[in-house]
Coordinates of C-alpha atoms in Angstrom, one line a residue:
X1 CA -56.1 4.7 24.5
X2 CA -52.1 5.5 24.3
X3 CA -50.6 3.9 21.9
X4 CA -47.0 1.9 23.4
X5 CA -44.4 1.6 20.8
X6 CA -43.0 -1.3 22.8
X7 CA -46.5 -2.7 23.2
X8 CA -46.9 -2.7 19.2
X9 CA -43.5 -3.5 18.9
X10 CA -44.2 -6.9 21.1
X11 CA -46.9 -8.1 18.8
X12 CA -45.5 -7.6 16.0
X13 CA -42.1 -9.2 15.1
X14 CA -40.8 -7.8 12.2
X15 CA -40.3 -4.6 14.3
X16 CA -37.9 -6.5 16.6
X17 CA -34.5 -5.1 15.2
X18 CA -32.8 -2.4 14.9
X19 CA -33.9 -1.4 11.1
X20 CA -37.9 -2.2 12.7
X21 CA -37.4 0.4 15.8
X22 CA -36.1 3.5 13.6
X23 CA -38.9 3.1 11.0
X24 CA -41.4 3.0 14.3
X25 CA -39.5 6.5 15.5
X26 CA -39.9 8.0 12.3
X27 CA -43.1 7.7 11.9
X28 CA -43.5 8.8 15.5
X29 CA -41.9 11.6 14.4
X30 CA -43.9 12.6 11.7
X31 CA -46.8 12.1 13.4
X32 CA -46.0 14.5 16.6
X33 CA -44.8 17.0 14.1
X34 CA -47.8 16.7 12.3
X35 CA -50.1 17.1 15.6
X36 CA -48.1 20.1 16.8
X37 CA -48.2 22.2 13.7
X38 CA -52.1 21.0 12.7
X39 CA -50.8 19.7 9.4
X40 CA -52.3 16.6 7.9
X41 CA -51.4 14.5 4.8
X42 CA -53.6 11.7 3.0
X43 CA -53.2 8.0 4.2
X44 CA -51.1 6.7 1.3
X45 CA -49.2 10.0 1.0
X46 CA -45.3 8.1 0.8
X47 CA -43.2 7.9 3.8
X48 CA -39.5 8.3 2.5
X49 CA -38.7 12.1 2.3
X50 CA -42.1 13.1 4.3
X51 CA -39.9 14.5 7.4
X52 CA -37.6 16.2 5.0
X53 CA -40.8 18.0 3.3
X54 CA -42.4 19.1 6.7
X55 CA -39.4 20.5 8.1
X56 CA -38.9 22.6 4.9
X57 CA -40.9 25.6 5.9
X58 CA -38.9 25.3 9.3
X59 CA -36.5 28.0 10.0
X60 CA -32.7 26.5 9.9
X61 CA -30.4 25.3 8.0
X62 CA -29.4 22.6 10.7
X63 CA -33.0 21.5 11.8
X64 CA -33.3 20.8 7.9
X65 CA -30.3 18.8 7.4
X66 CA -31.5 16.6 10.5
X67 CA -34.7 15.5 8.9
X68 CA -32.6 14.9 5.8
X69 CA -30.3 12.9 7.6
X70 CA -32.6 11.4 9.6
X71 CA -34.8 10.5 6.8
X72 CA -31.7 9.1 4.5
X73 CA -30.6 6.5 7.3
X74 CA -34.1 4.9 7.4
X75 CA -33.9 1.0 5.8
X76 CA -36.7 1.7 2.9
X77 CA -35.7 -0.8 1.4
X78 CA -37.1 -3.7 3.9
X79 CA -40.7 -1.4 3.0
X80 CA -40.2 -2.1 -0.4
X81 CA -39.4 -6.2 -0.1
X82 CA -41.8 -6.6 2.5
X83 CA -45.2 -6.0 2.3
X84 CA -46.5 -6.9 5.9
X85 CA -43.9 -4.8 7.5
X86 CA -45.5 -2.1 5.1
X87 CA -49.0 -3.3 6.3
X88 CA -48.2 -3.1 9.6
X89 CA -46.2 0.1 9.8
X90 CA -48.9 2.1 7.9
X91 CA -51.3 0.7 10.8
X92 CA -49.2 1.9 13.4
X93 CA -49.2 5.1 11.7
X94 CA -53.4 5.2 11.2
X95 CA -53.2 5.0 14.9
X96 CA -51.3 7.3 16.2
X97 CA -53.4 9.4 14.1
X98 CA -56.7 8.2 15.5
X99 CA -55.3 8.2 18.9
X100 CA -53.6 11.9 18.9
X101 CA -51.5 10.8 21.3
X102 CA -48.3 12.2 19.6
X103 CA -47.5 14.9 21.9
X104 CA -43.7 15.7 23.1
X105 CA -44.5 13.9 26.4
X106 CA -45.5 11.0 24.8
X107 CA -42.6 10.8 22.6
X108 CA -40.2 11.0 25.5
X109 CA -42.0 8.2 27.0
X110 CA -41.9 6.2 24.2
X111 CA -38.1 6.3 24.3
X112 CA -37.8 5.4 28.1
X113 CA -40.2 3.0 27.4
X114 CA -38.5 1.6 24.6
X115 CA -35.2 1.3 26.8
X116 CA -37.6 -0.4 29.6
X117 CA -38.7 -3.1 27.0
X118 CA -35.3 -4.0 25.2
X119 CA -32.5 -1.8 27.4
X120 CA -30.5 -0.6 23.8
X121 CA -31.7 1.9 21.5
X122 CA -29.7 2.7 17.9
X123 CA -26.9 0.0 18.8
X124 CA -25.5 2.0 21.9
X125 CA -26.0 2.1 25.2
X126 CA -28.9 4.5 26.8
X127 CA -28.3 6.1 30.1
X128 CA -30.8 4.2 32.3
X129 CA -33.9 7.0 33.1
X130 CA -33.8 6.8 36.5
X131 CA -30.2 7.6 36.1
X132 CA -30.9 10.2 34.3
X133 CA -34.1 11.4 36.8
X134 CA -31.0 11.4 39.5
X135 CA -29.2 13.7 37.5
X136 CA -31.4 16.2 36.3
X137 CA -32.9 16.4 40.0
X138 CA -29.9 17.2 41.5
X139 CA -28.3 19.8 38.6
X140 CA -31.9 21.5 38.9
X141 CA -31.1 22.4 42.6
X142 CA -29.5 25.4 41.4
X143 CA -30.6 27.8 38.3
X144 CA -28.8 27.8 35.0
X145 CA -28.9 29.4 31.4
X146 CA -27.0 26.4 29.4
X147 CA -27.2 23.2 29.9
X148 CA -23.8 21.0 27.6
X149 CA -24.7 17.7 27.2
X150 CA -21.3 15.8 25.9
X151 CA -21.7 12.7 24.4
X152 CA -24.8 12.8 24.0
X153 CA -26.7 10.3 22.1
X154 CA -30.1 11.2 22.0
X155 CA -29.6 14.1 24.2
X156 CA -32.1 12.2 26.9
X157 CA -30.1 12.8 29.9
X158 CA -29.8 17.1 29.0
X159 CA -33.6 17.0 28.1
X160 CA -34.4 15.5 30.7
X161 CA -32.3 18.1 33.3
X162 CA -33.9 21.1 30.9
X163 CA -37.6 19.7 31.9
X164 CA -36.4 19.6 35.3
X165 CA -35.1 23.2 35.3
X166 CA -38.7 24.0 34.0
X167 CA -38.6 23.8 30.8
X168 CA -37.8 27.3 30.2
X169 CA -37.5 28.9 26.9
X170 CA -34.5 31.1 28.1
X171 CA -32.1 27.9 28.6
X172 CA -30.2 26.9 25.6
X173 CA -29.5 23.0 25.0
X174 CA -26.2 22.1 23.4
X175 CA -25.0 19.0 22.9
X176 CA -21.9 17.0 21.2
X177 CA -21.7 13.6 19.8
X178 CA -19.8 11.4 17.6
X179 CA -22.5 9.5 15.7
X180 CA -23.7 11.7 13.3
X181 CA -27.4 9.8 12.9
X182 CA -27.9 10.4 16.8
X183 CA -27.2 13.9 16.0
X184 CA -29.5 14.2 13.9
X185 CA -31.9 12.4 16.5
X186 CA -31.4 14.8 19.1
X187 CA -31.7 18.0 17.1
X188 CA -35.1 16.7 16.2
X189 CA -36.1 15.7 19.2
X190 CA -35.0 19.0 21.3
X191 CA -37.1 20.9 18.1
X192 CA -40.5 18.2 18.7
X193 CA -39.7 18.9 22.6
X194 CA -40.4 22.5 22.3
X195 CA -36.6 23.9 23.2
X196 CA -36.0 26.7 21.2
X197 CA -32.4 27.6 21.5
X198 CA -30.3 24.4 20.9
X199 CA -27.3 23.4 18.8
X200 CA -25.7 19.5 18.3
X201 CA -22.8 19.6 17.1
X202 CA -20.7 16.1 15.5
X203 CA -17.7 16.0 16.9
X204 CA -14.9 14.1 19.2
X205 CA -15.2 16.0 22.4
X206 CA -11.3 14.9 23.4
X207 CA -10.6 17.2 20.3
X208 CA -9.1 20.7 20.9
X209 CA -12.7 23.2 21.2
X210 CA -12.7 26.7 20.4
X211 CA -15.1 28.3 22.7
X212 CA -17.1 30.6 21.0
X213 CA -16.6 34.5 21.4
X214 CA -18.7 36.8 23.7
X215 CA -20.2 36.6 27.4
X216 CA -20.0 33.0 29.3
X217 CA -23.3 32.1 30.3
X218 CA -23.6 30.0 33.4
X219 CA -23.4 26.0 32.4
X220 CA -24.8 22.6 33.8
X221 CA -22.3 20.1 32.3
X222 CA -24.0 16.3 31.6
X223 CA -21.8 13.4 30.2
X224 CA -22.7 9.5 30.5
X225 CA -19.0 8.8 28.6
X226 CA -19.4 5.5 26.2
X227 CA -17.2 2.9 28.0
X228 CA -13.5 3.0 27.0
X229 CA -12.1 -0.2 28.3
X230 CA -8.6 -0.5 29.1
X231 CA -7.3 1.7 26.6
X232 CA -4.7 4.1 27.3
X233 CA -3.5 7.0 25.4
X234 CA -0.7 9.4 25.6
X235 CA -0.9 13.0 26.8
X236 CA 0.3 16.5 26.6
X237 CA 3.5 17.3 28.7
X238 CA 1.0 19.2 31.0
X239 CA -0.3 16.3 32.2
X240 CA 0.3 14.5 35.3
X241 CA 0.9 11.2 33.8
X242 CA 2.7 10.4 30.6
X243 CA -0.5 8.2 29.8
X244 CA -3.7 8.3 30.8
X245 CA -7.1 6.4 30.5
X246 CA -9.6 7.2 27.8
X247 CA -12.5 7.9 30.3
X248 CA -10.0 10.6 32.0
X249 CA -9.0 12.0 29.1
X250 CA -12.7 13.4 28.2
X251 CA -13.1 14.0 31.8
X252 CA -10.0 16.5 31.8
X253 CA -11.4 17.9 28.3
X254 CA -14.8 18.5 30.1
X255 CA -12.7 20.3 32.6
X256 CA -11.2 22.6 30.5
X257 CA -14.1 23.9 29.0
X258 CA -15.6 24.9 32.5
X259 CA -15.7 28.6 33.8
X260 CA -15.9 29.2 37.6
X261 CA -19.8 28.3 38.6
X262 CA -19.8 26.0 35.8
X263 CA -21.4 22.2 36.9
X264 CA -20.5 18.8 35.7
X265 CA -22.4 15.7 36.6
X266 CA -20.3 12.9 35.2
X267 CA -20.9 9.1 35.4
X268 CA -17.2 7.4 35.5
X269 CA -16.4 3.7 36.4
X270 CA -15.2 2.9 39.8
X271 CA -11.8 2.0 37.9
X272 CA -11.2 5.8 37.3
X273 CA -11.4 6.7 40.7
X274 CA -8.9 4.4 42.7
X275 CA -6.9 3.3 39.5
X276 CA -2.9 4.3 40.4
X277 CA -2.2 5.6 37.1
X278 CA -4.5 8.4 37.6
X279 CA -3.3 9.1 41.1
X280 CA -2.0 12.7 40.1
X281 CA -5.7 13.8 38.1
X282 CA -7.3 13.0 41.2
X283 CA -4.7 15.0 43.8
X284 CA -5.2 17.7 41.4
X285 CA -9.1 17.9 41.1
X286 CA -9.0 18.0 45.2
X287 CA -6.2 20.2 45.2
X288 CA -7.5 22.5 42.9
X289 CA -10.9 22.1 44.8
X290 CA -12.9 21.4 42.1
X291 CA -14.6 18.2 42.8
X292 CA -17.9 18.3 44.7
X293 CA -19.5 15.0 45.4
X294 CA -19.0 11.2 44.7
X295 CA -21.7 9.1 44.7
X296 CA -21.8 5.5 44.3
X297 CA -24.4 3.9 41.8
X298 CA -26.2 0.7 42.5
X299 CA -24.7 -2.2 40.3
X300 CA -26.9 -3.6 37.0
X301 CA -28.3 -0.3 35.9
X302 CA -27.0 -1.1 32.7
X303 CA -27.9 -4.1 30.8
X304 CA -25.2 -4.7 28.5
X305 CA -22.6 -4.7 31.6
X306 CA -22.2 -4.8 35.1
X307 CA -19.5 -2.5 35.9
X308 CA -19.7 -0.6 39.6
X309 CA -20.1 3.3 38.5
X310 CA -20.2 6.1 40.2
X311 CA -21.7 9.9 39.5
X312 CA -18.9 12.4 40.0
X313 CA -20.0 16.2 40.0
X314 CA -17.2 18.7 39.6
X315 CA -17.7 22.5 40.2
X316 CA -15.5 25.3 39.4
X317 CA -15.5 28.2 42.3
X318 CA -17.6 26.6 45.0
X319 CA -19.5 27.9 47.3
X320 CA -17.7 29.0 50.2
X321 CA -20.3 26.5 52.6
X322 CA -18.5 23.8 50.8
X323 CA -15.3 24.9 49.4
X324 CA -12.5 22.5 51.0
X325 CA -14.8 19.5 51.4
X326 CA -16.3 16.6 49.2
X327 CA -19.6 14.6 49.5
X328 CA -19.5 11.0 49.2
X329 CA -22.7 8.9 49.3
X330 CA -23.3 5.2 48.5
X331 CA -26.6 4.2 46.7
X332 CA -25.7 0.7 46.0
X333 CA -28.4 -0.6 48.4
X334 CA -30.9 1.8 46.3
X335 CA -32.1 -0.3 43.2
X336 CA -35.4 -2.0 42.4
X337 CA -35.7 -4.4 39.8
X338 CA -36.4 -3.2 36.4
X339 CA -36.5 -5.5 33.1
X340 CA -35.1 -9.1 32.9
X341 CA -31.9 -7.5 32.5
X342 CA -31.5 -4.4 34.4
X343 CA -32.3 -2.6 37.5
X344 CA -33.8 0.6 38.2
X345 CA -32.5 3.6 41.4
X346 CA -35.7 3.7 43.5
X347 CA -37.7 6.8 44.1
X348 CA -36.5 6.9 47.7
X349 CA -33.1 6.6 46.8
X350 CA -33.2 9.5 44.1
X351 CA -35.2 11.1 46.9
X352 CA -32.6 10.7 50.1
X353 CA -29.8 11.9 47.6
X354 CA -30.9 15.3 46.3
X355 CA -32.0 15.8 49.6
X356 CA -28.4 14.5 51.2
X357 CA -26.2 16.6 48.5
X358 CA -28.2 19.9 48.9
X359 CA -27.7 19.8 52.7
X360 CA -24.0 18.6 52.2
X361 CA -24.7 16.5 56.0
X362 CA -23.1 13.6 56.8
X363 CA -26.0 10.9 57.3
X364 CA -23.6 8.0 57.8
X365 CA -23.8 4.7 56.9
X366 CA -25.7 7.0 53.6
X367 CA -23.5 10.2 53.2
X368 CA -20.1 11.8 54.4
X369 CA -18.4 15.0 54.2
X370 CA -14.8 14.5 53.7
X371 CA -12.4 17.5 54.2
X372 CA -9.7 17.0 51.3
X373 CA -6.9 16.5 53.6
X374 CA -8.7 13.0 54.9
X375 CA -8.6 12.2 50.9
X376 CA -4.5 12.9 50.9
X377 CA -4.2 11.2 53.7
X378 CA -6.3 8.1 52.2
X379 CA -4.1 8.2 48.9
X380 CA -6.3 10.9 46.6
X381 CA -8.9 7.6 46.5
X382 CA -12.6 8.8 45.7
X383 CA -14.1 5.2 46.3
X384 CA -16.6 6.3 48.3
X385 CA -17.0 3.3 51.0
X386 CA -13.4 4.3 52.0
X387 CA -15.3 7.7 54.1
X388 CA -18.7 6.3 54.6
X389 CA -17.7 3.9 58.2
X390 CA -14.6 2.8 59.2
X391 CA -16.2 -0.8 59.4
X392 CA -15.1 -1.1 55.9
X393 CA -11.5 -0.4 56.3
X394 CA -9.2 -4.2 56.7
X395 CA -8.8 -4.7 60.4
X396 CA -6.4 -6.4 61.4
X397 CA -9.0 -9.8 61.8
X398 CA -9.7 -9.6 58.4
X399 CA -8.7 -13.3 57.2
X400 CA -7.9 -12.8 53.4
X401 CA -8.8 -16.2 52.8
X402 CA -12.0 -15.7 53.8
X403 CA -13.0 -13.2 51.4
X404 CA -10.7 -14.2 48.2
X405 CA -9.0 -16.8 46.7
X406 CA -5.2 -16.3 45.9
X407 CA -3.2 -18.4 43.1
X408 CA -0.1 -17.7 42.2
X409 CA 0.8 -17.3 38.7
X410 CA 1.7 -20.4 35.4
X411 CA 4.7 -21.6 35.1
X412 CA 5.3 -22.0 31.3
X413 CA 8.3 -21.9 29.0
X414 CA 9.2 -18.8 27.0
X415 CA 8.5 -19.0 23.1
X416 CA 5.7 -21.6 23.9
X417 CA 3.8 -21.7 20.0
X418 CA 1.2 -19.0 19.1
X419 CA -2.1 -19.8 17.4
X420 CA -5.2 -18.1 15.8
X421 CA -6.4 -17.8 19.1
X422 CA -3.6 -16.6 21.5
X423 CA -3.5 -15.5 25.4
X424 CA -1.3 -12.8 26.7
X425 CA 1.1 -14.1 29.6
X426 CA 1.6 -11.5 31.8
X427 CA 5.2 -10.9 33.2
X428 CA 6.8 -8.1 37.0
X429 CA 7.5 -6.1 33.5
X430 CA 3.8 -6.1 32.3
X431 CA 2.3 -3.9 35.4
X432 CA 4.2 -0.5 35.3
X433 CA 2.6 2.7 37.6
X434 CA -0.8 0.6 38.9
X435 CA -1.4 -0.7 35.4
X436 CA -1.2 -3.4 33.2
X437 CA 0.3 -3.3 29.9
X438 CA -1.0 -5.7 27.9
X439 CA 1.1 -4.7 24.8
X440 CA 3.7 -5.6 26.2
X441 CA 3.4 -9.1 27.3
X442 CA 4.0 -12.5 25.4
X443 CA 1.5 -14.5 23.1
X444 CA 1.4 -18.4 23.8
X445 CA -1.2 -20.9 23.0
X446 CA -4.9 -21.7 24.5
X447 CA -4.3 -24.1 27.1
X448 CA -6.6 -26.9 28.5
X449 CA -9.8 -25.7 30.2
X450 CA -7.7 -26.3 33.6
X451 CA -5.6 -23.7 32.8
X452 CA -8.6 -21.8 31.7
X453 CA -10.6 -22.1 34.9
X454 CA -7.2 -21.7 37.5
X455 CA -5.3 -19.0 35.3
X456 CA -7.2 -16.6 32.9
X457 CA -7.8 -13.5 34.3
X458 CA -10.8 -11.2 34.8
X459 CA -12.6 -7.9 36.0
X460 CA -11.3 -6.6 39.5
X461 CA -9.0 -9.3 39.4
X462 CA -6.0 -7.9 42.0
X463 CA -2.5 -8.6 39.9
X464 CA 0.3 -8.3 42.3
X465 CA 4.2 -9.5 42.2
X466 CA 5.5 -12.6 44.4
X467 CA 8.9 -11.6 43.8
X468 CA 11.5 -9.6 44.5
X469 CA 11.2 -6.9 46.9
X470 CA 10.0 -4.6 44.4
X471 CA 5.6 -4.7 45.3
X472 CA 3.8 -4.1 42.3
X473 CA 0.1 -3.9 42.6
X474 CA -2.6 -3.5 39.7
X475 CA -6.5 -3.9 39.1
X476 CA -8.4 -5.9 36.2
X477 CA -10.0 -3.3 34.1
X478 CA -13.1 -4.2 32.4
X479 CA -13.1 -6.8 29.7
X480 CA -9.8 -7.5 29.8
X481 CA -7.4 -9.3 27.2
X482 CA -7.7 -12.6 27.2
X483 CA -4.6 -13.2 29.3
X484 CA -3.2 -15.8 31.8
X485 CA -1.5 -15.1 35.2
X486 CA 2.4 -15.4 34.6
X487 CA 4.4 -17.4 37.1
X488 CA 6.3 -14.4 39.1
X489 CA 2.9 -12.7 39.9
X490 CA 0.0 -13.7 42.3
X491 CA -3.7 -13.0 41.6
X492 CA -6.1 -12.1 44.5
X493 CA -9.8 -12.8 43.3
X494 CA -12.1 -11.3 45.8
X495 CA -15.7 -12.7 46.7
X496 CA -17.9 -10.0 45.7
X497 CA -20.3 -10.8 48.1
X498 CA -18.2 -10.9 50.7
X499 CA -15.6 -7.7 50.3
X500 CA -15.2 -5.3 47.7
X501 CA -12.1 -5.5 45.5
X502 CA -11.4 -2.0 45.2
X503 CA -11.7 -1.3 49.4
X504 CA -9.1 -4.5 49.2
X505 CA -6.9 -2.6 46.3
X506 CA -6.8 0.5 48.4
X507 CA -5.5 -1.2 51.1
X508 CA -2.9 -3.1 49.5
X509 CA -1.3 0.3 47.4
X510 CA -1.8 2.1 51.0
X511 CA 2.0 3.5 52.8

């Protein structure tokens, strides 16, 4: 019989957190080690520094520095205050033992199971493993020698597209992350997995890289970016805007580390591709023809938020059968449910898209191909429903009240007292070039839970000006500020169900 780590991990409680889940791993670890490499040790043999001690006949300094790592963030002390998590664990580990179940494939399971069962791994959020299935399938498409996974966590999203490309010894696996602890998870996992040529390396991607010297070897780029929020930071004079979002600014460092032939699969929010402040980035990734498909995700993949995303695949010297031209696709309408608390892309869906982007057809209401002039023309927007059917363009029948509500801003007196708990009023000064600057705006007290409910603002909330004859028009980002709506400005909050905000937005910031 398998053994399930989420299984065990059900029935026995003090396994529930965090601290529980890594000691599971670990052993997990030790144990697939152990079965690979035929080496056994006795039954009360002590767990701290075991991985460290089998991974010291192991060629490489790094590999060894992992399992030290690895081994040093494990919480031994719970082991040594609580003696039926000891129980328990050393049952666990008699069988895995028993069961030799151990292998790489089960490992990987584990961890997609693990997500399955509780949707968060190490404190930070997983990229979903259909998600990643989607990804892998459609980088394998085509051959490559190097596969960069950036941001990379546990590197499931690049192992998985290295399976996918058949697991060959040939293809080297590198990888970048912040989290030092996750490095030293995914070095250990790419060496349990059987991947011979792989480097992860800790480090801030949007940091200057030196490539290394010698030959460029054709690259898959993967990157499920960590959610930024509504943070902005300044850029280099060569950039189009003076200041940029944080999401854009690793997706213009990913850029500049591709060669021609290079591929990136990207997963952005829907904010980065309609958002006015980043107007100019997009015109120039069209311009520049590198951008080679859009396709929208299905919402609630994610259970720690709900925000619409989209996977963005960027390619550097197309292919002359698509040069000029970008595939959209929408796969909202392709989930199936999952856990309690997210969703899953259905086979079919996975299916109808690799099949859709290889072909690069236009299987409307699914799929479009958009020459790039149609995307100047529509404002360098990559929202994908903007290409898939005109039925989603405002007509001129469209009743805005029947798809949003619209209230027009608070009316409060300037230098209105600040408390421990303050709310941002926003101000016509507060939205500058399609965005809002929170920074900038005044602090005044929590109101009543009328003002709460009528005037607090929220995601995909559409900010504009009511007046002057000066329009400005801006978009909630995700989790916003705790702000209210200041009286000069009007908010349009858009029924979901009914019309999507950003086909609205698109419209409204339209010539």
């Amino acid at each position: 019989m398998t053994l399930k780590l989420s299984s065990f991990l059900a029935s026995n409680s003090q396994f529930s957190e965090e601290s529980g889940k890594r000691l599971l791993l670990y052993v997990s670890f030790v144990q697939c080690f152990c079965q690979q490499y035929h080496v056994s040790y006795q039954p009360d043999t002590q767990l701290e520094g075991l991985l460290p001690l089998l991974f010291r006949q192991v060629p490489g300094y790094a590999i060894k520095e992992a399992a030290v790592t690895f081994d040093s963030a494990m919480p031994w002390e719970l082991l040594q205050g609580n003696s039926q998590l000891a129980v328990s664990l050393s049952h666990f580990q008699q069988e895995l033992v028993r069961s030799c179940c151990a292998t790489p494939a089960w490992l990987l399971a584990q961890l997609d199971d693990l997500f399955e069962a509780d949707n968060i791994l190490f404190d930070v959020s997983v990229t979903p493993p259909t998600l990643c299935t989607l990804i892998a399938r459609l980088a394998s498409l085509r051959p490559a020698r190097q596969i960069v996974d950036l941001c990379c966590g546990t590197y499931s999203l690049g192992l998985r597209t290295w399976r996918e490309l058949g697991s060959a010894p040939g293809i080297s696996c590198l990888g970048e992350d912040i989290n030092g602890y996750l490095c030293s998870f995914a070095r250990l996992l790419l060496f349990l997995c059987g991947v011979y040529d792989f480097s992860i390396a800790e480090r801030d991607i949007t940091l200057p890289f030196t490539e290394p010297p010698g030959p460029h070897t054709p690259t898959i780029f993967t990157a499920d970016f960590p959610f930024t929020g509504n943070r902005t930071r300044a850029t280099s004079k060569d950039t189009p805007s003076s200041r940029i979002y944080a999401d854009w600014l690793m997706i213009r460092a990913l850029l500049g580390r591709m060669h021609p032939g290079d591929r990136a699969f990207v997963v952005a929010t829907k904010g980065a591709l309609v958002r006015k402040n980043e107007c100019a980035l997009r015109a120039e990734l069209v311009k520049n023809d590198w951008l080679d498909a859009v396709i929208q995700l299905p919402p609630g993949l994610y259970p720690d938020h709900n925000l619409p995303l989209e996977l963005v695949v960027f390619e550097k010297a197309r292919p002359s059968s698509r040069s000029g031209r970008v595939f959209f696709a929408d796969m909202s309408a392709f989930s199936i449910p999952g856990t309690r608390r997210a969703k899953k892309l259905s086979p079919s869906g996975i299916d109808q898209a690799c099949r859709a982007f290889q072909s690069f057809v236009c299987e409307v209401p699914f799929s479009a191909v958009v020459p790039k002039e149609a995307i100047e023309h529509a404002g360098w927007s990559l929202y994908p429903l903007t290409y898939l059917t005109q039925d989603n363009l405002p007509s001129r029948s469209l009743r805005l009240g029947d798809v949003a509500s619209i209230t027009r801003g608070l009316q409060l007196a300037k230098g209105s007292q600040v408390c421990s708990t303050p709310r941002y009023l926003l101000n016509i000064r507060d939205l500058q070039n399609g965005e809002i600057l929170f920074e900038t705006a005044d602090q005044v007290e929590v109101g009543s839970v009328s003002l709460e409910e009528k005037y607090r603002i929220q995601e995909d909330d559409i900010i504009l000006t009511s007046k002057g004859s000066a329009l400005k028009i801006a978009i909630v980002p995700p989790n916003p500020p705790a702000s209210y709506l200041g009286g000069n400005l009007t908010r349009i909050r858009v029924r979901n169900d009914r019309y999507s905000p950003y086909l609205l937005y698109e419209y409204l910031i339209s010539e």
